[in-house]
Amino acid sequence: EIAEVTGVQTCALPISQFRVKGLSIGGNHAMVWNTKQVAIFEVDAHTGSVSPGGTFFWKTPIQAAVLIANGPECQVAIATGEKIEFTNLNGSGVSRFISFSQEVDGVPMCLDVNGHCLAASTSHNVIRVWNLSRPKDKQEATPRKFEGQGEKSLGEIRSVRINSDGTRVSLLVDQRLAPGGAHGGNSTLRVPDSRLFVYDLDSDNFIMYKVGKSCVPVAHSWDCTDARGRERVAGLRRTLSALRRRPAARGPRRPRRAALGRGRASGCI
């Protein structure tokens, strides 16, 4: 079960029908998915009651999925193959799609939505951002590869989150180990990076935040309304944070948070 899907009350979602790969929440709906199917739940924000909204199977393997709630209608965006396909909550047909070039961009692997802004990362570590409120899903910037100076790879993207105005995308990444344990190799062995990256679309630069010695960021999110990521006291919050995980040898510790504001880091090294 999943608890605290609303900021008002705690409720539980019975999701034992299949193994869950991902969760997305939008408006009064919650969605869980795996590589084959999607399940929708309706959540009453006042009473905390949950009712099943339907389950549907997708015709091709699902790499990622997000629930888009803009106005009275909700949609589901599904990354599958070389496309992001949009469907309704019943999964009946594809209303539109966004195509990728497998040779240039790679295929979409990670998705995130915040209001009308949609972000995706691909198997080639390319970041793309769209404004869904504009005609034909206008792309906000040219696709950006996750590279530093000299076109050197900065890592393998495993999670993306976008802020509410589509100007910044935070990234959790893995590193491939070279012989001797150094980062930047071509090995199939991947380890979580201890840094959190933020792509600034305005400056076309990557900002790096270290979360601390022997710490690894495991989750991150942005506020739904405040693009700066400043924490709010009331309402639903998606404040950008890096939850820290310490080695088991040190014994159980309470996770600490490193909050990120627009343009500066708080609680980070």
XYZ file of N, CA and C in Angstrom:
807
model
N 0.833 -1.194 0.000
C 0.000 0.000 0.000
C 0.868 1.246 0.000
N 0.282 2.368 -0.391
C 0.983 3.646 -0.435
C 0.252 4.611 0.478
N 0.982 5.250 1.361
C 0.363 6.145 2.335
C 0.677 7.597 2.018
N -0.176 8.507 2.542
C 0.018 9.940 2.431
C 0.104 10.404 0.980
N -0.887 10.041 0.182
C -0.924 10.519 -1.194
C -1.549 11.908 -1.286
N -2.110 12.398 -0.203
C -2.582 13.778 -0.150
C -1.914 14.468 1.018
N -1.899 15.807 0.984
C -1.277 16.553 2.057
C -2.216 16.780 3.217
N -3.454 16.308 3.141
C -4.439 16.565 4.173
C -4.599 15.353 5.085
N -4.774 14.198 4.499
C -5.005 12.996 5.270
C -4.165 11.855 4.720
N -4.091 10.808 5.509
C -3.399 9.607 5.071
C -4.412 8.611 4.545
N -4.128 8.065 3.371
C -5.007 7.061 2.816
C -4.155 5.961 2.193
N -4.775 4.851 1.890
C -4.039 3.706 1.367
C -4.612 3.295 0.022
N -3.726 2.905 -0.879
C -4.147 2.446 -2.190
C -3.882 0.948 -2.302
N -4.899 0.137 -2.518
C -4.655 -1.295 -2.706
C -4.095 -1.566 -4.090
N -2.833 -1.903 -4.168
C -2.179 -2.056 -5.468
C -1.509 -3.425 -5.582
N -2.072 -4.424 -4.957
C -1.448 -5.739 -4.934
C -1.720 -6.543 -6.209
N -2.393 -5.959 -7.183
C -2.726 -6.692 -8.402
C -1.501 -6.968 -9.261
N -0.492 -6.102 -9.205
C 0.714 -6.317 -9.998
C 1.888 -5.611 -9.339
N 3.079 -6.005 -9.734
C 4.293 -5.387 -9.202
C 4.436 -3.980 -9.780
N 4.604 -2.988 -8.911
C 4.612 -1.586 -9.318
C 6.037 -1.124 -9.612
N 6.186 -0.440 -10.735
C 7.465 0.151 -11.108
C 7.493 1.646 -10.838
N 6.325 2.313 -10.934
C 6.302 3.756 -10.742
C 4.960 4.251 -10.246
N 4.977 5.466 -9.689
C 3.784 6.127 -9.147
C 3.741 7.555 -9.649
N 2.546 8.032 -10.004
C 2.365 9.417 -10.408
C 1.053 9.923 -9.829
N 1.058 11.183 -9.352
C -0.126 11.786 -8.735
C -0.442 13.094 -9.447
N -1.705 13.297 -9.791
C -2.122 14.527 -10.438
C -3.583 14.809 -10.169
N -3.887 16.022 -9.682
C -5.266 16.369 -9.371
C -5.834 15.451 -8.306
N -6.983 14.873 -8.574
C -7.629 13.942 -7.643
C -7.404 12.491 -8.038
N -6.318 12.245 -8.769
C -6.038 10.890 -9.220
C -4.624 10.471 -8.827
N -4.466 9.190 -8.640
C -3.151 8.585 -8.451
C -3.027 7.438 -9.446
N -1.824 7.245 -9.943
C -1.604 6.229 -10.961
C -0.378 5.404 -10.598
N -0.484 4.090 -10.738
C 0.666 3.205 -10.606
C 0.810 2.436 -11.908
N 2.030 2.020 -12.230
C 2.268 1.379 -13.515
C 3.468 0.444 -13.425
N 3.523 -0.467 -14.370
C 4.723 -1.264 -14.590
C 4.955 -1.355 -16.091
N 5.745 -2.284 -16.539
C 6.105 -2.328 -17.955
C 4.955 -2.764 -18.854
N 3.856 -3.274 -18.278
C 2.766 -3.806 -19.086
C 1.440 -3.086 -18.901
N 1.183 -2.540 -17.704
C -0.158 -2.023 -17.439
C -0.136 -0.803 -16.535
N -1.293 -0.142 -16.501
C -1.483 1.089 -15.733
C -2.756 0.945 -14.914
N -2.731 1.389 -13.662
C -3.918 1.390 -12.804
C -4.158 2.805 -12.287
N -5.405 3.256 -12.377
C -5.800 4.601 -11.961
C -6.675 4.503 -10.716
N -6.467 5.425 -9.761
C -7.292 5.510 -8.564
C -7.788 6.940 -8.404
N -9.008 7.079 -7.912
C -9.572 8.391 -7.607
C -9.460 8.628 -6.107
N -8.921 9.782 -5.734
C -8.681 10.111 -4.327
C -9.529 11.309 -3.943
N -10.323 11.153 -2.890
C -11.118 12.250 -2.357
C -10.260 13.009 -1.354
N -9.889 14.252 -1.687
C -8.997 15.025 -0.839
C -9.626 15.398 0.493
N -10.942 15.384 0.580
C -11.616 15.774 1.822
C -11.760 14.608 2.785
N -12.103 13.462 2.279
C -12.337 12.304 3.156
C -11.169 11.321 3.155
N -10.307 11.426 2.163
C -9.203 10.483 2.057
C -9.603 9.139 1.484
N -10.834 9.006 1.052
C -11.288 7.732 0.492
C -10.700 7.522 -0.902
N -10.474 6.269 -1.235
C -9.869 5.906 -2.503
C -10.771 4.917 -3.216
N -10.971 5.133 -4.494
C -11.779 4.202 -5.283
C -11.057 3.876 -6.576
N -11.091 2.633 -7.019
C -10.428 2.258 -8.271
C -11.038 2.996 -9.454
N -10.179 3.465 -10.343
C -10.651 4.177 -11.516
C -10.479 3.410 -12.802
N -9.902 2.228 -12.702
C -9.735 1.423 -13.909
C -8.290 1.005 -14.116
N -8.121 -0.070 -14.853
C -6.808 -0.601 -15.209
C -6.798 -0.915 -16.689
N -5.679 -0.607 -17.352
C -5.579 -0.958 -18.757
C -4.167 -1.440 -19.081
N -4.078 -2.316 -20.061
C -2.805 -2.823 -20.554
C -2.381 -1.995 -21.762
N -1.069 -1.854 -21.937
C -0.550 -1.113 -23.089
C 0.057 -2.091 -24.087
N -0.073 -1.738 -25.354
C 0.281 -2.673 -26.426
C 1.772 -2.886 -26.578
N 2.587 -1.929 -26.099
C 4.044 -2.035 -26.183
C 4.636 -1.812 -24.803
N 5.867 -2.289 -24.545
C 6.464 -2.145 -23.210
C 6.562 -0.689 -22.760
N 6.224 -0.450 -21.502
C 6.232 0.897 -20.923
C 7.572 1.133 -20.236
N 8.272 2.189 -20.656
C 9.522 2.582 -20.012
C 9.271 3.538 -18.844
N 8.292 4.429 -19.000
C 7.937 5.398 -17.963
C 6.544 5.920 -18.262
N 5.868 6.422 -17.226
C 4.522 6.973 -17.409
C 4.273 8.040 -16.341
N 3.541 9.087 -16.715
C 3.176 10.144 -15.778
C 1.721 10.534 -16.004
N 1.105 11.005 -14.941
C -0.282 11.460 -14.976
C -0.290 12.967 -15.146
N -0.999 13.457 -16.167
C -1.062 14.886 -16.469
C -2.450 15.389 -16.108
N -2.514 16.309 -15.142
C -3.791 16.859 -14.689
C -3.771 18.366 -14.871
N -4.279 18.825 -15.999
C -4.416 20.254 -16.279
C -5.876 20.550 -16.571
N -6.556 21.172 -15.604
C -7.970 21.430 -15.776
C -8.800 20.213 -15.435
N -10.030 20.134 -15.948
C -10.930 19.038 -15.587
C -10.534 17.693 -16.174
N -9.771 17.687 -17.256
C -9.425 16.436 -17.907
C -8.015 15.998 -17.525
N -7.843 14.687 -17.396
C -6.539 14.102 -17.101
C -6.092 13.242 -18.258
N -4.799 13.177 -18.444
C -4.213 12.340 -19.473
C -3.066 11.543 -18.877
N -2.678 10.504 -19.587
C -1.522 9.707 -19.213
C -0.515 9.795 -20.351
N 0.726 10.159 -20.019
C 1.812 10.169 -20.994
C 2.653 8.922 -20.765
N 2.860 8.144 -21.812
C 3.557 6.864 -21.716
C 4.762 6.876 -22.642
N 5.935 6.629 -22.068
C 7.148 6.488 -22.869
C 7.279 5.034 -23.288
N 7.228 4.804 -24.576
C 7.307 3.441 -25.107
C 7.985 3.478 -26.463
N 8.976 2.637 -26.657
C 9.695 2.639 -27.919
C 10.337 3.983 -28.200
N 10.124 4.512 -29.394
C 10.705 5.788 -29.801
C 9.708 6.940 -29.668
N 8.685 6.788 -28.811
C 7.645 7.804 -28.708
C 7.239 8.033 -27.256
N 6.642 9.193 -27.031
C 5.826 9.448 -25.843
C 4.401 9.551 -26.336
N 3.558 8.625 -25.912
C 2.177 8.576 -26.375
C 1.244 9.083 -25.282
N 0.195 9.807 -25.688
C -0.773 10.380 -24.764
C -2.111 9.671 -24.926
N -2.687 9.273 -23.800
C -3.972 8.587 -23.829
C -4.831 9.081 -22.679
N -6.101 8.682 -22.657
C -6.981 9.074 -21.563
C -6.842 8.089 -20.406
N -7.648 8.293 -19.357
C -7.533 7.455 -18.167
C -8.033 6.040 -18.394
N -8.697 5.816 -19.508
C -9.144 4.463 -19.843
C -8.164 3.729 -20.741
N -7.169 4.463 -21.242
C -6.210 3.854 -22.151
C -6.774 3.515 -23.510
N -7.858 4.170 -23.889
C -8.528 3.861 -25.159
C -7.989 4.735 -26.285
N -6.937 4.276 -26.917
C -6.400 4.985 -28.064
C -5.345 6.012 -27.698
N -4.628 6.480 -28.723
C -3.570 7.488 -28.577
C -4.065 8.787 -29.194
N -4.163 9.832 -28.389
C -4.660 11.119 -28.890
C -3.584 11.884 -29.657
N -2.334 11.752 -29.229
C -1.204 12.381 -29.925
C 0.068 11.718 -29.419
N 1.185 12.059 -30.055
C 2.447 11.470 -29.619
C 3.597 12.408 -29.955
N 4.722 12.207 -29.269
C 5.969 12.928 -29.525
C 6.999 11.899 -29.958
N 7.628 12.134 -31.105
C 8.578 11.174 -31.657
C 10.011 11.513 -31.271
N 10.853 10.482 -31.215
C 12.273 10.617 -30.951
C 13.043 9.934 -32.078
N 14.244 10.435 -32.344
C 15.147 9.779 -33.274
C 16.058 8.859 -32.470
N 15.935 7.561 -32.677
C 16.713 6.618 -31.889
C 18.212 6.794 -32.111
N 18.618 7.166 -33.318
C 20.035 7.347 -33.598
C 20.586 8.604 -32.944
N 19.811 9.685 -32.924
C 20.291 10.972 -32.406
C 19.966 11.129 -30.924
N 18.698 10.961 -30.563
C 18.253 11.214 -29.194
C 18.297 9.973 -28.308
N 18.106 8.786 -28.912
C 17.846 7.606 -28.113
C 16.353 7.491 -27.856
N 15.956 6.538 -27.043
C 14.543 6.339 -26.735
C 14.253 6.901 -25.345
N 13.035 7.418 -25.101
C 12.716 7.997 -23.787
C 12.720 6.931 -22.699
N 13.379 7.256 -21.578
C 13.513 6.317 -20.468
C 12.898 6.841 -19.175
N 12.956 8.153 -18.957
C 12.430 8.767 -17.734
C 11.521 9.925 -18.106
N 10.425 10.103 -17.351
C 9.479 11.196 -17.573
C 9.171 11.881 -16.251
N 8.821 13.164 -16.354
C 8.253 13.877 -15.210
C 7.402 15.017 -15.727
N 6.332 15.337 -14.988
C 5.455 16.439 -15.347
C 5.222 17.290 -14.113
N 5.167 18.600 -14.315
C 4.861 19.549 -13.242
C 4.000 20.637 -13.855
N 2.689 20.591 -13.591
C 1.771 21.518 -14.241
C 1.713 21.234 -15.728
N 2.047 22.244 -16.536
C 2.005 22.078 -17.995
C 3.382 21.740 -18.580
N 4.379 21.506 -17.730
C 5.740 21.255 -18.201
C 6.059 19.764 -18.136
N 6.577 19.232 -19.226
C 6.937 17.823 -19.323
C 8.412 17.712 -19.639
N 9.120 16.833 -18.914
C 10.540 16.596 -19.152
C 10.768 15.117 -19.402
N 11.762 14.829 -20.249
C 12.113 13.442 -20.551
C 13.617 13.337 -20.690
N 14.149 12.185 -20.300
C 15.542 11.859 -20.585
C 15.563 10.557 -21.367
N 16.597 10.366 -22.161
C 16.627 9.241 -23.095
C 17.778 8.279 -22.790
N 17.803 7.197 -23.547
C 18.857 6.198 -23.399
C 20.220 6.746 -23.797
N 20.258 7.853 -24.544
C 21.512 8.519 -24.904
C 21.793 9.687 -23.969
N 21.067 9.775 -22.843
C 21.243 10.842 -21.846
C 20.992 12.227 -22.441
N 19.955 12.311 -23.266
C 19.517 13.579 -23.831
C 18.290 14.054 -23.043
N 18.263 15.343 -22.708
C 17.164 15.939 -21.944
C 16.309 16.779 -22.887
N 14.988 16.550 -22.845
C 14.060 17.343 -23.645
C 12.919 17.838 -22.754
N 12.457 19.070 -23.032
C 11.418 19.715 -22.229
C 10.365 20.306 -23.158
N 9.074 20.131 -22.781
C 7.966 20.670 -23.566
C 7.017 21.463 -22.689
N 6.316 22.401 -23.329
C 5.215 23.132 -22.712
C 3.921 22.566 -23.281
N 3.194 21.804 -22.475
C 1.995 21.118 -22.958
C 0.796 22.050 -23.099
N 0.892 23.277 -22.579
C -0.234 24.202 -22.681
C -0.261 24.914 -24.030
N 0.795 24.782 -24.806
C 0.874 25.450 -26.100
C 0.526 24.482 -27.221
N 0.134 25.026 -28.358
C -0.232 24.153 -29.485
C 0.923 23.249 -29.895
N 0.601 22.022 -30.225
C 1.550 21.040 -30.731
C 2.686 20.750 -29.754
N 2.418 20.885 -28.439
C 3.398 20.527 -27.414
C 4.755 21.166 -27.701
N 4.802 22.489 -27.622
C 6.002 23.243 -27.996
C 7.202 22.842 -27.141
N 8.314 22.542 -27.809
C 9.550 22.217 -27.098
C 10.181 23.504 -26.597
N 10.567 23.521 -25.310
C 11.052 24.744 -24.685
C 12.485 25.089 -25.080
N 13.277 24.102 -25.401
C 14.662 24.348 -25.786
C 15.118 23.197 -26.676
N 16.276 23.381 -27.298
C 16.824 22.295 -28.096
C 17.231 21.152 -27.177
N 17.156 19.918 -27.656
C 17.584 18.793 -26.816
C 19.014 18.991 -26.323
N 19.229 18.639 -25.057
C 20.543 18.867 -24.428
C 21.122 17.555 -23.928
N 22.326 17.247 -24.356
C 22.995 16.036 -23.900
C 23.623 16.302 -22.543
N 23.610 15.278 -21.689
C 24.143 15.398 -20.331
C 25.662 15.249 -20.392
N 26.307 16.349 -20.811
C 27.751 16.354 -20.990
C 28.347 17.616 -20.399
N 29.630 17.516 -20.032
C 30.367 18.664 -19.535
C 31.312 19.197 -20.587
N 32.412 19.795 -20.150
C 33.380 20.348 -21.083
C 34.032 19.235 -21.884
N 34.311 19.546 -23.136
C 34.928 18.560 -24.007
C 34.003 17.419 -24.359
N 32.684 17.644 -24.238
C 31.666 16.625 -24.533
C 31.876 15.353 -23.715
N 32.391 15.522 -22.502
C 32.601 14.377 -21.617
C 31.315 14.068 -20.867
N 30.936 12.816 -20.876
C 29.697 12.413 -20.219
C 29.767 12.676 -18.712
N 28.666 13.169 -18.161
C 28.591 13.419 -16.724
C 27.939 12.262 -15.969
N 27.453 11.274 -16.679
C 26.841 10.135 -16.016
C 25.649 9.598 -16.798
N 25.003 8.597 -16.212
C 23.827 7.958 -16.802
C 22.591 8.404 -16.019
N 21.678 9.117 -16.671
C 20.504 9.658 -15.987
C 19.563 8.528 -15.595
N 19.142 8.512 -14.317
C 18.185 7.507 -13.859
C 16.886 8.115 -13.338
N 16.840 9.440 -13.175
C 15.608 10.086 -12.703
C 15.643 11.559 -13.065
N 14.494 12.100 -13.513
C 14.381 13.531 -13.826
C 13.177 14.119 -13.108
N 13.292 15.386 -12.704
C 12.188 16.147 -12.138
C 12.280 17.568 -12.671
N 11.129 18.157 -13.030
C 11.103 19.491 -13.620
C 10.363 20.453 -12.706
N 10.822 21.731 -12.671
C 10.133 22.719 -11.831
C 8.893 23.249 -12.542
N 8.133 24.091 -11.853
C 6.789 24.431 -12.325
C 6.764 25.336 -13.551
N 7.845 26.077 -13.825
C 7.831 26.918 -15.030
C 8.724 26.375 -16.132
N 9.238 25.160 -15.955
C 9.987 24.509 -17.010
C 11.361 25.084 -17.279
N 11.939 25.781 -16.304
C 13.256 26.393 -16.516
C 14.392 25.572 -15.931
N 14.074 24.593 -15.087
C 15.125 23.773 -14.486
C 14.671 22.328 -14.371
N 15.633 21.433 -14.586
C 15.389 19.999 -14.486
C 16.448 19.408 -13.562
N 16.018 18.765 -12.495
C 16.969 18.112 -11.592
C 17.152 16.659 -12.013
N 18.350 16.141 -11.745
C 18.733 14.824 -12.232
C 19.410 14.015 -11.139
N 19.025 12.752 -11.022
C 19.805 11.774 -10.279
C 20.470 10.877 -11.305
N 21.742 10.574 -11.097
C 22.494 9.852 -12.120
C 23.286 8.705 -11.498
N 23.684 7.791 -12.366
C 24.593 6.712 -12.014
C 25.911 6.920 -12.754
N 26.956 6.277 -12.236
C 28.246 6.293 -12.906
C 28.663 4.872 -13.244
N 29.233 4.697 -14.423
C 29.798 3.405 -14.803
C 31.227 3.338 -14.271
N 31.579 2.228 -13.662
C 32.890 2.096 -13.049
C 33.918 1.595 -14.052
N 35.051 2.284 -14.091
C 36.198 1.848 -14.878
C 37.045 0.908 -14.025
N 38.015 0.219 -14.601
C 38.904 -0.629 -13.807
C 39.551 0.147 -12.666
N 39.533 -0.428 -11.485
C 40.069 0.250 -10.320
C 39.031 1.044 -9.558
N 37.787 1.064 -10.071
C 36.714 1.749 -9.353
C 36.526 3.200 -9.711
N 37.286 3.715 -10.697
C 37.143 5.116 -11.088
C 35.878 5.316 -11.906
N 35.288 6.522 -11.800
C 34.093 6.850 -12.567
C 34.457 7.087 -14.032
N 33.445 6.924 -14.883
C 33.627 7.258 -16.291
C 34.033 6.111 -17.164
N 33.883 4.878 -16.710
C 34.248 3.731 -17.523
C 33.119 3.282 -18.416
N 33.340 2.208 -19.134
C 32.338 1.635 -20.027
C 31.764 0.342 -19.484
N 32.015 0.071 -18.224
C 31.549 -1.168 -17.620
C 30.021 -1.169 -17.495
N 29.446 -2.354 -17.440
C 28.006 -2.474 -17.223
C 27.640 -2.251 -15.768
N 28.640 -2.235 -14.883
C 28.390 -1.997 -13.468
C 28.152 -0.511 -13.235
N 26.982 -0.190 -12.671
C 26.620 1.201 -12.406
C 26.404 1.405 -10.924
N 26.887 2.540 -10.422
C 26.713 2.881 -9.009
C 26.092 4.273 -8.919
N 25.259 4.539 -7.895
C 24.651 5.866 -7.754
C 25.704 6.948 -7.516
N 25.515 8.073 -8.173
C 26.399 9.221 -7.979
C 26.005 9.948 -6.700
N 26.978 10.449 -5.965
C 26.704 11.161 -4.718
C 26.310 12.608 -4.953
N 26.226 13.013 -6.208
C 25.863 14.390 -6.537
C 24.459 14.472 -7.124
N 23.855 15.628 -6.967
C 22.589 15.943 -7.619
C 22.867 17.039 -8.636
N 22.382 16.855 -9.862
C 22.605 17.827 -10.928
C 21.311 18.558 -11.244
N 21.440 19.816 -11.640
C 20.300 20.614 -12.097
C 20.664 21.243 -13.430
N 19.831 20.993 -14.429
C 20.032 21.607 -15.744
C 19.236 22.894 -15.811
N 19.924 24.019 -16.018
C 19.309 25.338 -16.142
C 19.112 25.637 -17.619
N 17.840 25.668 -18.055
C 17.565 25.889 -19.476
C 17.923 27.294 -19.916
N 17.797 28.286 -19.011
C 18.076 29.672 -19.389
C 19.548 29.872 -19.736
N 20.433 29.299 -18.917
C 21.870 29.469 -19.151
C 22.482 28.314 -19.917
N 21.708 27.241 -20.133
C 22.183 26.035 -20.815
C 23.411 25.459 -20.111
N 23.325 25.397 -18.772
C 24.424 24.864 -17.970
C 23.897 23.860 -16.959
N 24.804 23.004 -16.495
C 24.491 22.069 -15.428
C 25.086 22.565 -14.114
N 24.248 22.562 -13.081
C 24.672 22.942 -11.737
C 24.819 21.667 -10.920
N 25.891 21.565 -10.162
C 26.153 20.359 -9.389
C 26.052 20.665 -7.904
N 25.390 19.767 -7.167
C 25.256 19.886 -5.718
C 25.713 18.592 -5.067
N 26.675 18.706 -4.165
C 27.121 17.548 -3.411
C 26.258 17.407 -2.162
N 25.742 16.220 -1.930
C 24.823 16.027 -0.805
C 25.543 15.598 0.468
N 26.856 15.392 0.403
C 27.589 15.078 1.613
C 28.439 13.842 1.471
N 29.430 13.729 2.319
C 30.341 12.588 2.288
C 29.610 11.305 2.638
N 29.847 10.270 1.877
C 29.237 8.942 2.080
C 27.711 9.000 2.028
N 27.181 9.943 1.261
C 25.728 10.085 1.115
C 25.354 9.960 -0.361
N 24.172 9.440 -0.608
C 23.673 9.264 -1.967
C 22.251 9.802 -2.047
N 21.937 10.708 -2.985
C 20.552 11.179 -3.134
C 19.678 10.077 -3.713
N 18.530 9.855 -3.104
C 17.638 8.779 -3.559
C 16.281 9.296 -4.031
N 15.955 10.571 -3.770
C 14.681 11.133 -4.226
C 14.832 12.642 -4.366
N 14.062 13.228 -5.286
C 14.105 14.667 -5.498
C 12.782 15.101 -6.094
N 12.382 16.351 -5.828
C 11.121 16.870 -6.367
C 11.116 18.381 -6.281
N 10.223 19.000 -7.051
C 10.073 20.456 -7.067
C 8.689 20.828 -6.543
N 8.566 22.039 -6.040
C 7.268 22.563 -5.626
C 6.346 22.679 -6.842
N 5.056 22.445 -6.639
C 4.100 22.476 -7.753
C 3.833 23.880 -8.268
N 4.040 24.907 -7.419
C 3.700 26.267 -7.819
C 4.878 27.215 -7.771
N 5.824 26.991 -6.876
C 6.964 27.884 -6.717
C 8.139 27.326 -7.514
N 8.492 28.001 -8.602
C 9.563 27.511 -9.462
C 10.920 27.554 -8.785
N 11.045 28.366 -7.699
C 12.334 28.465 -7.013
C 12.589 27.270 -6.110
N 11.573 26.443 -5.868
C 11.770 25.279 -5.027
C 11.722 25.597 -3.548
N 11.251 26.797 -3.133
C 11.196 27.159 -1.730
C 10.092 26.379 -1.037
N 10.385 25.877 0.134
C 9.435 25.041 0.855
C 8.262 25.868 1.356
N 7.065 25.333 1.202
C 5.849 25.965 1.671
C 5.307 25.220 2.878
N 4.568 25.944 3.726
C 4.011 25.332 4.929
C 2.679 24.682 4.617
N 1.846 25.327 3.818
C 0.519 24.795 3.526
C 0.457 24.281 2.097
N -0.550 23.436 1.869
C -0.771 22.903 0.531
C 0.119 21.727 0.213
N -0.092 21.151 -0.944
C 0.737 20.052 -1.398
C 2.095 20.590 -1.820
N 3.153 19.884 -1.406
C 4.499 20.368 -1.671
C 5.293 19.326 -2.440
N 6.053 19.833 -3.409
C 6.997 18.971 -4.105
C 8.342 19.675 -4.093
N 8.813 20.023 -2.897
C 10.042 20.784 -2.756
C 11.232 19.928 -3.140
N 12.127 20.493 -3.910
C 13.296 19.745 -4.340
C 14.124 19.358 -3.138
N 14.375 18.077 -2.966
C 15.153 17.609 -1.823
C 15.986 16.415 -2.206
N 17.055 16.228 -1.495
C 17.893 15.051 -1.700
C 17.886 14.263 -0.396
N 17.218 13.119 -0.393
C 17.171 12.293 0.794
C 18.478 11.526 0.891
N 19.090 11.586 2.042
C 20.421 11.024 2.187
C 20.373 9.631 2.789
N 21.162 8.761 2.237
C 21.249 7.397 2.723
C 22.681 7.129 3.170
N 22.844 6.679 4.392
C 24.171 6.432 4.934
C 24.483 4.944 4.921
N 25.771 4.587 4.924
C 26.149 3.177 4.909
C 25.591 2.437 6.100
N 25.243 1.144 5.902
C 24.652 0.350 6.973
C 25.602 0.163 8.135
N 26.934 0.233 7.894
C 27.903 -0.009 8.955
C 27.811 1.035 10.044
N 27.271 2.187 9.741
C 27.155 3.246 10.729
C 25.888 3.139 11.556
N 25.090 2.144 11.266
C 23.864 1.985 12.028
C 22.743 2.809 11.445
N 21.504 2.555 11.861
C 20.359 3.292 11.311
C 20.406 4.755 11.687
N 20.157 5.587 10.711
C 20.118 7.028 10.930
C 18.877 7.583 10.271
N 18.343 8.632 10.831
C 17.209 9.310 10.216
C 17.680 10.028 8.962
N 16.936 9.934 7.841
C 17.349 10.634 6.618
C 17.307 12.125 6.794
N 18.301 12.805 6.236
C 18.341 14.260 6.273
C 18.010 14.808 4.898
N 17.616 16.052 4.848
C 17.200 16.672 3.600
C 18.152 17.805 3.244
N 18.368 17.965 1.980
C 19.147 19.088 1.474
C 18.251 19.825 0.504
N 17.696 20.957 0.904
C 16.729 21.697 0.089
C 17.461 22.577 -0.902
N 16.913 22.695 -2.087
C 17.538 23.450 -3.166
C 16.634 24.593 -3.572
N 17.115 25.817 -3.465
C 16.379 26.982 -3.937
C 16.858 27.355 -5.304
N 16.205 28.289 -5.945
C 16.598 28.664 -7.303
C 17.875 29.485 -7.249
N 18.949 28.894 -7.726
C 20.200 29.613 -7.813
C 21.116 29.406 -6.633
N 20.703 28.682 -5.574
C 21.602 28.453 -4.463
C 21.225 27.174 -3.768
N 22.188 26.593 -3.092
C 21.956 25.348 -2.385
C 21.908 25.607 -0.894
N 21.033 24.916 -0.207
C 20.922 25.047 1.233
C 21.145 23.690 1.867
N 22.066 23.602 2.810
C 22.344 22.344 3.455
C 23.197 21.409 2.635
N 23.803 21.892 1.556
C 24.655 21.081 0.706
C 26.109 21.495 0.897
N 26.992 20.601 0.541
C 28.426 20.905 0.633
C 28.928 21.342 -0.739
